[in-house]
Amino acid sequence: MNPDVVIIGAGPAGSVAAAMLAGAGFSVEVLERAHFPRFSIGESLLPQAMEWLAEADLLRDVVEAGFQHKNGAMFRHGDREESFDFRMKSSDGWGTTYQVRRDKFDDLLAKGAVRKGAKVSFGQTVIAMRPDPVAPSLTVRDEEGNEREITARFVLDASGFGRVLARLLDLESPAGFPDRMSIFTHVEDNIPPQAYDRNKILITVNPRNSEIWYWMIPLADGLCSMGVVGKPEHLAPYGSTREEQLASLVAESGLMGELLVNARRVRDVGEISGYAARVSSLTGPGYALLGNAGEFLDPVFSSGVTIALKSASLATHALVRQLKGETPDWDKEFAQPLARGVETFRAYVSGWYDGSLQKIIFSQPADANQIKKMITSVLAGYAWDEANPFVREPGKYLKMVEELCG
């Protein structure tokens, strides 16, 4: 029997969408190429994401998992330091969240979707897609090479960096950002208990090149995710291997290097390059693209999971209406509202790399307290709060504050 909905990918967007749709009474099959649990980068959630986990009835799964709490972010550049407490924001809503091991986080969300009634099939690769407004179909190959056809009433692509439908349907579009790469690993950090507030991620700017930055994300059980982001040509002089580059860069990072002086690596150094991506359209006949399958900006503000869950929520609401015989306007109900938040994050990512946002973060403009609360709201993921002028017209207000900073 064919399912009502097929979802490609069992990451956060796919599992949340599956849980919502199954909870609404529809049959759902999720096709995942990997086997869970599996490693993934992107461990730092934003508080706004908690709303959509609750909407999918998956919040309790996350709360009871024992992840590291998160209430903000610390930014460092040389001796300059600025802390953002997400509870001190202008928007209503959650002010805390978690820093998660994605292997465990993604696995528990997938299991939560199964608990809600969805079917999750692992080791499945989608090799062809035939769009159709009523009965889209997929060709799927398993790990033994067997192929099958699946026809559904709708397909959601939540394949993340795999970007399945973008590739199969030639939807790729210029991202608008220069190529950057990240080099990363997990360590047993051995940070002394009083040396750093583990409830906050640490974002550090390289002292010699402000386009290079580092992350340090304390996790539960004494682990830590650490990495560096920059243009390949900026990272290459630091060593002939990724391990050498990461070690050399961390050595000149200041506080981060001091905190991790006794760290012990517990997984190989990995890399992702050319990750910025977007598509010509998020929807088509019988399908829609969620999260990173449609667009990914940059890891600097940890927006990836938040955008993914927002897209899952918007798409599910529209799709439930369609499956019940109504005619949703996918552009107005899904693509446009999703884009508003994405464009807010885009303005902040652009401001980070052109230096204007770094200038604001490490300065004290006039009326700094209220301005900081509004910027904190965006950093906490409230990029769809139109009451916030830094969401409504982010470019304009960031430029204004930059000028106030001299």
Coordinates of C-alpha atoms in Angstrom, one line a residue:
M1 CA 0.0 0.0 0.0
N2 CA 1.4 3.4 -1.0
P3 CA 1.9 6.0 1.8
D4 CA 0.3 9.4 1.7
V5 CA 3.6 11.1 2.1
V6 CA 7.2 10.0 1.4
I7 CA 10.0 11.9 3.1
I8 CA 13.6 11.8 1.9
G9 CA 15.9 11.9 4.9
A10 CA 15.4 11.2 8.6
G11 CA 17.3 14.2 10.0
P12 CA 15.6 16.8 12.1
A13 CA 13.4 18.3 9.3
G14 CA 12.4 14.8 8.1
S15 CA 11.6 13.4 11.5
V16 CA 9.7 16.4 12.7
A17 CA 7.6 16.5 9.5
A18 CA 7.0 12.8 9.8
A19 CA 5.9 13.1 13.4
M20 CA 3.5 15.9 12.6
L21 CA 2.0 14.2 9.6
A22 CA 1.7 10.8 11.4
G23 CA 0.2 12.6 14.4
A24 CA -2.4 14.1 12.0
G25 CA -3.4 10.6 10.9
F26 CA -1.6 10.2 7.6
S27 CA 0.6 7.3 6.5
V28 CA 4.2 8.4 6.1
E29 CA 7.4 6.6 5.0
V30 CA 10.8 8.1 5.6
L31 CA 13.6 7.0 3.4
E32 CA 17.1 7.4 4.9
R33 CA 20.3 6.5 3.1
A34 CA 22.4 6.1 6.2
H35 CA 21.9 3.9 9.3
F36 CA 21.3 5.6 12.6
P37 CA 22.9 6.6 14.9
R38 CA 25.4 8.3 12.6
F39 CA 27.7 11.3 13.1
S40 CA 26.6 14.7 11.9
I41 CA 27.9 18.2 12.5
G42 CA 25.7 21.1 13.7
E43 CA 25.4 20.4 17.4
S44 CA 24.2 23.8 18.7
L45 CA 20.4 24.3 18.7
L46 CA 18.6 27.7 19.0
P47 CA 15.8 28.3 21.5
Q48 CA 13.2 29.0 18.8
A49 CA 13.6 25.4 17.7
M50 CA 12.1 24.2 20.9
E51 CA 8.7 25.5 19.7
W52 CA 8.6 23.2 16.7
L53 CA 9.9 20.2 18.7
A54 CA 7.0 20.7 21.0
E55 CA 4.6 21.1 18.1
A56 CA 5.7 17.7 16.8
D57 CA 5.3 16.1 20.3
L58 CA 9.1 15.4 20.4
L59 CA 10.2 17.9 23.0
R60 CA 9.9 15.4 25.9
D61 CA 12.2 13.0 24.0
V62 CA 14.8 15.8 23.8
V63 CA 14.4 17.1 27.4
E64 CA 14.9 13.6 28.9
A65 CA 17.9 12.7 26.8
G66 CA 20.5 14.4 29.0
F67 CA 21.9 16.9 26.5
Q68 CA 24.0 19.9 27.6
H69 CA 21.9 22.9 28.4
K70 CA 22.5 26.1 26.3
N71 CA 21.4 29.6 27.3
G72 CA 23.6 31.8 25.1
A73 CA 26.8 32.5 23.2
M74 CA 30.2 34.0 24.0
F75 CA 32.0 36.0 21.3
R76 CA 35.8 36.6 21.5
H77 CA 38.2 38.6 19.4
G78 CA 41.6 39.0 21.0
D79 CA 41.0 40.3 24.5
R80 CA 37.6 41.6 23.6
E81 CA 34.7 39.5 24.9
E82 CA 30.9 39.9 24.7
S83 CA 28.3 37.5 26.1
F84 CA 24.8 37.0 24.8
D85 CA 22.2 35.5 27.2
F86 CA 19.3 34.2 25.1
R87 CA 17.0 34.7 28.0
M88 CA 17.6 38.4 27.7
K89 CA 15.8 38.9 24.4
S90 CA 13.0 41.1 23.1
S91 CA 10.9 38.3 21.6
D92 CA 8.6 36.0 23.6
G93 CA 9.3 32.3 23.7
W94 CA 12.0 29.9 24.8
G95 CA 15.3 31.4 26.0
T96 CA 17.2 28.1 26.5
T97 CA 17.8 25.0 24.5
Y98 CA 20.5 22.3 24.2
Q99 CA 23.9 21.5 22.7
V100 CA 23.5 18.0 21.3
R101 CA 25.5 15.2 19.9
R102 CA 23.7 14.9 16.6
D103 CA 24.1 11.1 16.3
K104 CA 22.0 10.8 19.5
F105 CA 19.7 13.7 18.7
D106 CA 18.8 12.7 15.2
D107 CA 18.3 9.1 16.3
L108 CA 15.9 10.0 19.1
L109 CA 13.9 12.2 16.7
A110 CA 13.6 9.4 14.2
K111 CA 12.5 7.0 16.9
G112 CA 10.0 9.7 18.1
A113 CA 8.5 9.8 14.5
V114 CA 8.1 6.0 14.6
R115 CA 6.4 6.3 18.0
K116 CA 4.0 8.7 16.4
G117 CA 3.2 6.2 13.6
A118 CA 5.6 6.9 10.8
K119 CA 7.7 4.2 9.1
V120 CA 11.4 4.9 8.8
S121 CA 13.4 2.8 6.3
F122 CA 17.2 2.9 6.5
G123 CA 19.8 2.1 3.8
Q124 CA 17.5 3.6 1.1
T125 CA 18.9 5.8 -1.7
V126 CA 16.5 7.7 -4.0
I127 CA 17.9 7.6 -7.5
A128 CA 15.0 9.1 -9.6
M129 CA 12.0 11.3 -9.1
R130 CA 9.0 11.9 -11.3
P131 CA 7.1 15.0 -10.2
D132 CA 3.3 14.9 -10.5
P133 CA 0.8 17.2 -8.8
V134 CA -1.4 14.2 -7.7
A135 CA 0.9 11.1 -7.7
P136 CA 4.6 11.8 -7.6
S137 CA 6.8 8.8 -7.6
L138 CA 10.4 7.8 -6.6
T139 CA 12.8 5.1 -7.6
V140 CA 14.6 3.8 -4.5
R141 CA 17.6 1.4 -4.3
D142 CA 18.5 -0.5 -1.2
E143 CA 22.0 -1.6 -0.2
E144 CA 21.7 -4.9 -2.0
G145 CA 21.0 -3.1 -5.2
N146 CA 17.3 -3.9 -5.3
E147 CA 15.1 -1.2 -6.8
R148 CA 11.5 -0.4 -6.1
E149 CA 9.0 2.3 -7.1
I150 CA 7.1 4.3 -4.5
T151 CA 4.1 6.5 -5.5
A152 CA 2.7 8.8 -2.9
R153 CA 0.3 11.8 -2.7
F154 CA 3.3 14.1 -1.9
V155 CA 7.1 14.0 -1.4
L156 CA 9.1 16.1 1.1
D157 CA 12.8 16.3 0.5
A158 CA 14.6 16.6 3.9
S159 CA 17.9 15.1 2.6
G160 CA 20.1 17.9 4.0
F161 CA 23.5 18.3 2.4
G162 CA 22.6 15.3 0.2
R163 CA 20.2 17.7 -1.6
V164 CA 18.5 14.8 -3.5
L165 CA 15.7 16.6 -5.4
A166 CA 17.9 19.6 -6.1
R167 CA 20.3 17.3 -8.0
L168 CA 17.8 15.0 -9.6
L169 CA 15.5 17.9 -10.8
D170 CA 18.3 20.4 -11.6
L171 CA 17.1 22.9 -9.1
E172 CA 20.5 24.2 -8.0
S173 CA 20.9 28.0 -7.9
P174 CA 23.9 30.2 -7.0
A175 CA 24.2 30.6 -3.3
G176 CA 25.5 34.1 -3.3
F177 CA 28.3 33.4 -0.7
P178 CA 32.0 32.7 -1.4
D179 CA 33.1 29.1 -1.0
R180 CA 34.1 28.4 2.6
M181 CA 35.1 25.3 4.4
S182 CA 34.9 24.0 7.9
I183 CA 37.4 21.7 9.6
F184 CA 36.2 20.1 12.8
T185 CA 36.4 17.3 15.3
H186 CA 35.1 16.1 18.7
V187 CA 37.4 16.1 21.8
E188 CA 37.3 15.0 25.4
D189 CA 37.9 18.6 26.4
N190 CA 39.2 18.3 30.0
I191 CA 38.2 21.9 30.7
P192 CA 38.4 22.7 34.4
P193 CA 34.8 23.0 35.9
Q194 CA 35.2 26.8 36.8
A195 CA 37.1 27.8 33.7
Y196 CA 34.2 28.2 31.3
D197 CA 30.4 28.4 31.3
R198 CA 29.4 25.2 29.4
N199 CA 25.9 26.5 28.9
K200 CA 27.3 28.8 26.2
I201 CA 29.0 28.2 22.9
L202 CA 32.2 30.1 22.2
I203 CA 32.7 31.9 18.9
T204 CA 36.2 33.2 18.4
V205 CA 37.5 35.5 15.6
N206 CA 41.0 34.7 14.3
P207 CA 43.4 37.5 15.4
R208 CA 45.0 37.8 12.0
N209 CA 42.0 37.4 9.7
S210 CA 38.5 38.3 10.8
E211 CA 37.0 36.1 8.1
I212 CA 38.3 33.1 9.9
W213 CA 36.4 32.0 13.0
Y214 CA 36.2 29.1 15.4
W215 CA 33.5 27.4 17.3
M216 CA 33.7 25.5 20.6
I217 CA 30.5 23.8 21.7
P218 CA 30.6 22.0 25.1
L219 CA 28.6 18.8 25.0
A220 CA 27.5 16.5 27.8
D221 CA 29.8 13.9 29.3
G222 CA 32.9 16.1 29.0
L223 CA 32.9 16.2 25.2
C224 CA 33.2 19.2 23.0
S225 CA 32.7 20.0 19.3
M226 CA 35.3 22.3 17.9
G227 CA 36.1 23.6 14.5
V228 CA 37.2 26.4 12.3
V229 CA 35.6 28.1 9.3
G230 CA 37.3 30.1 6.5
K231 CA 38.0 30.3 2.8
P232 CA 40.2 27.4 1.7
E233 CA 43.0 29.7 0.6
H234 CA 43.0 31.3 4.1
L235 CA 43.3 27.9 5.8
A236 CA 45.8 26.3 3.5
P237 CA 48.9 28.1 4.9
Y238 CA 48.4 26.6 8.3
G239 CA 49.5 23.1 7.3
S240 CA 49.6 20.4 4.7
T241 CA 46.9 18.3 6.4
R242 CA 43.6 19.2 7.9
E243 CA 44.9 18.0 11.3
E244 CA 47.9 20.3 11.1
Q245 CA 45.7 23.2 10.0
L246 CA 43.2 22.8 12.8
A247 CA 45.9 22.4 15.4
S248 CA 47.8 25.5 14.2
L249 CA 44.7 27.6 14.0
V250 CA 43.5 26.6 17.5
A251 CA 47.0 27.4 18.8
E252 CA 46.5 31.1 17.9
S253 CA 42.9 31.4 18.9
G254 CA 43.5 32.8 22.4
L255 CA 41.0 31.7 25.1
M256 CA 39.7 28.7 23.1
G257 CA 43.3 27.3 22.7
E258 CA 43.9 27.8 26.4
L259 CA 40.7 26.0 27.4
L260 CA 41.5 23.1 25.1
V261 CA 45.2 22.7 26.0
N262 CA 44.5 19.3 27.6
A263 CA 42.0 18.2 25.1
R264 CA 42.1 14.7 23.6
R265 CA 40.7 14.0 20.2
V266 CA 38.1 11.3 20.1
R267 CA 37.3 11.3 16.4
D268 CA 39.1 12.0 13.1
V269 CA 39.2 15.5 11.8
G270 CA 36.5 16.1 9.2
E271 CA 35.7 18.7 6.7
I272 CA 32.9 20.2 4.8
S273 CA 33.4 22.6 1.9
G274 CA 31.3 24.5 -0.5
Y275 CA 28.3 24.0 1.7
A276 CA 26.4 27.3 1.0
A277 CA 23.5 26.4 -1.4
R278 CA 20.1 27.5 -2.5
V279 CA 17.6 26.4 -5.2
S280 CA 15.5 28.0 -7.9
S281 CA 12.3 26.9 -6.2
L282 CA 11.3 25.2 -2.9
T283 CA 8.2 23.6 -4.4
G284 CA 7.0 21.8 -7.5
P285 CA 4.4 19.4 -8.7
G286 CA 3.9 17.1 -5.8
Y287 CA 7.0 18.0 -3.8
A288 CA 8.6 20.5 -1.4
L289 CA 12.2 21.0 -0.2
L290 CA 12.9 21.3 3.6
G291 CA 15.8 22.8 5.4
N292 CA 19.3 22.3 4.0
A293 CA 17.9 20.4 1.0
G294 CA 16.7 23.8 -0.2
E295 CA 19.1 26.3 1.3
F296 CA 22.0 26.5 3.7
L297 CA 23.8 29.7 4.6
D298 CA 26.6 29.3 7.0
P299 CA 27.3 27.7 10.4
V300 CA 28.2 30.9 12.2
F301 CA 24.9 31.4 13.9
S302 CA 23.8 27.8 14.2
S303 CA 20.7 28.5 12.1
G304 CA 20.6 25.3 10.1
V305 CA 18.4 23.1 12.4
T306 CA 16.1 26.1 13.2
I307 CA 15.5 26.8 9.6
A308 CA 15.0 23.0 9.0
L309 CA 12.4 22.7 11.7
K310 CA 10.6 25.9 10.7
S311 CA 10.4 24.6 7.1
A312 CA 9.0 21.3 8.4
S313 CA 6.3 23.1 10.4
L314 CA 5.2 25.4 7.6
A315 CA 5.2 22.6 5.0
T316 CA 3.3 20.2 7.2
H317 CA 0.5 22.8 7.9
A318 CA 0.1 23.4 4.1
L319 CA 0.3 19.7 3.3
V320 CA -2.3 18.6 5.9
R321 CA -4.7 21.0 4.2
Q322 CA -3.9 19.6 0.8
L323 CA -4.3 16.0 1.9
K324 CA -7.7 16.9 3.3
G325 CA -8.8 18.1 -0.2
E326 CA -8.1 21.9 0.2
T327 CA -5.8 23.9 -2.1
P328 CA -3.1 25.6 -0.2
D329 CA -1.0 28.4 -1.8
W330 CA 2.5 26.8 -1.3
D331 CA 4.2 30.0 -2.2
K332 CA 2.3 32.2 0.3
E333 CA 2.0 29.5 3.0
F334 CA 5.4 27.9 2.8
A335 CA 8.1 29.5 0.5
Q336 CA 7.5 33.2 1.3
P337 CA 7.2 32.9 5.1
L338 CA 10.2 30.6 5.2
A339 CA 12.2 33.0 3.1
R340 CA 11.6 35.9 5.4
G341 CA 13.5 34.3 8.2
V342 CA 16.2 32.9 5.9
E343 CA 16.8 36.4 4.6
T344 CA 17.1 37.7 8.2
F345 CA 19.8 35.1 8.9
R346 CA 21.4 35.9 5.5
A347 CA 21.7 39.6 6.5
Y348 CA 23.5 38.6 9.7
V349 CA 25.8 36.1 8.0
S350 CA 26.7 38.8 5.5
G351 CA 27.3 41.3 8.3
W352 CA 29.5 38.9 10.1
Y353 CA 31.8 38.4 7.2
D354 CA 31.9 42.0 6.0
G355 CA 32.8 43.0 9.6
S356 CA 29.8 45.2 10.4
L357 CA 28.2 42.7 12.8
Q358 CA 31.5 42.0 14.5
K359 CA 31.9 45.7 15.0
I360 CA 28.4 45.9 16.6
I361 CA 29.0 42.8 18.8
F362 CA 32.3 44.1 20.2
S363 CA 31.2 47.7 20.6
Q364 CA 28.7 49.5 22.9
P365 CA 26.4 51.6 20.8
A366 CA 24.0 54.1 22.3
D367 CA 20.9 52.5 23.8
A368 CA 22.9 49.3 23.9
N369 CA 20.7 47.4 26.2
Q370 CA 17.5 47.5 24.0
I371 CA 19.5 47.0 20.8
K372 CA 21.3 44.0 22.3
K373 CA 17.9 42.5 23.3
M374 CA 16.7 42.7 19.7
I375 CA 19.9 41.3 18.2
T376 CA 19.9 38.6 20.9
S377 CA 16.4 37.6 19.7
V378 CA 17.7 36.9 16.2
L379 CA 20.7 35.0 17.5
A380 CA 18.3 32.9 19.6
G381 CA 16.5 32.0 16.3
Y382 CA 13.5 34.4 16.4
A383 CA 14.2 35.4 12.8
W384 CA 10.4 35.5 12.0
D385 CA 9.4 37.9 14.7
E386 CA 8.2 40.9 12.6
A387 CA 7.8 43.0 15.7
N388 CA 11.6 43.2 15.9
P389 CA 13.0 45.9 13.6
F390 CA 16.2 43.8 13.3
V391 CA 14.0 41.2 11.7
R392 CA 11.7 43.4 9.7
E393 CA 14.5 45.4 8.0
P394 CA 17.7 43.7 9.2
G395 CA 20.1 45.3 6.7
K396 CA 18.8 48.8 7.5
Y397 CA 19.0 48.5 11.3
L398 CA 22.4 46.7 11.3
K399 CA 23.8 49.5 9.2
M400 CA 22.3 52.1 11.5
V401 CA 23.8 50.5 14.6
E402 CA 27.2 50.1 12.9
E403 CA 27.2 53.8 12.3
L404 CA 26.3 54.4 15.9
C405 CA 29.4 52.3 16.8
G406 CA 31.6 54.8 15.0

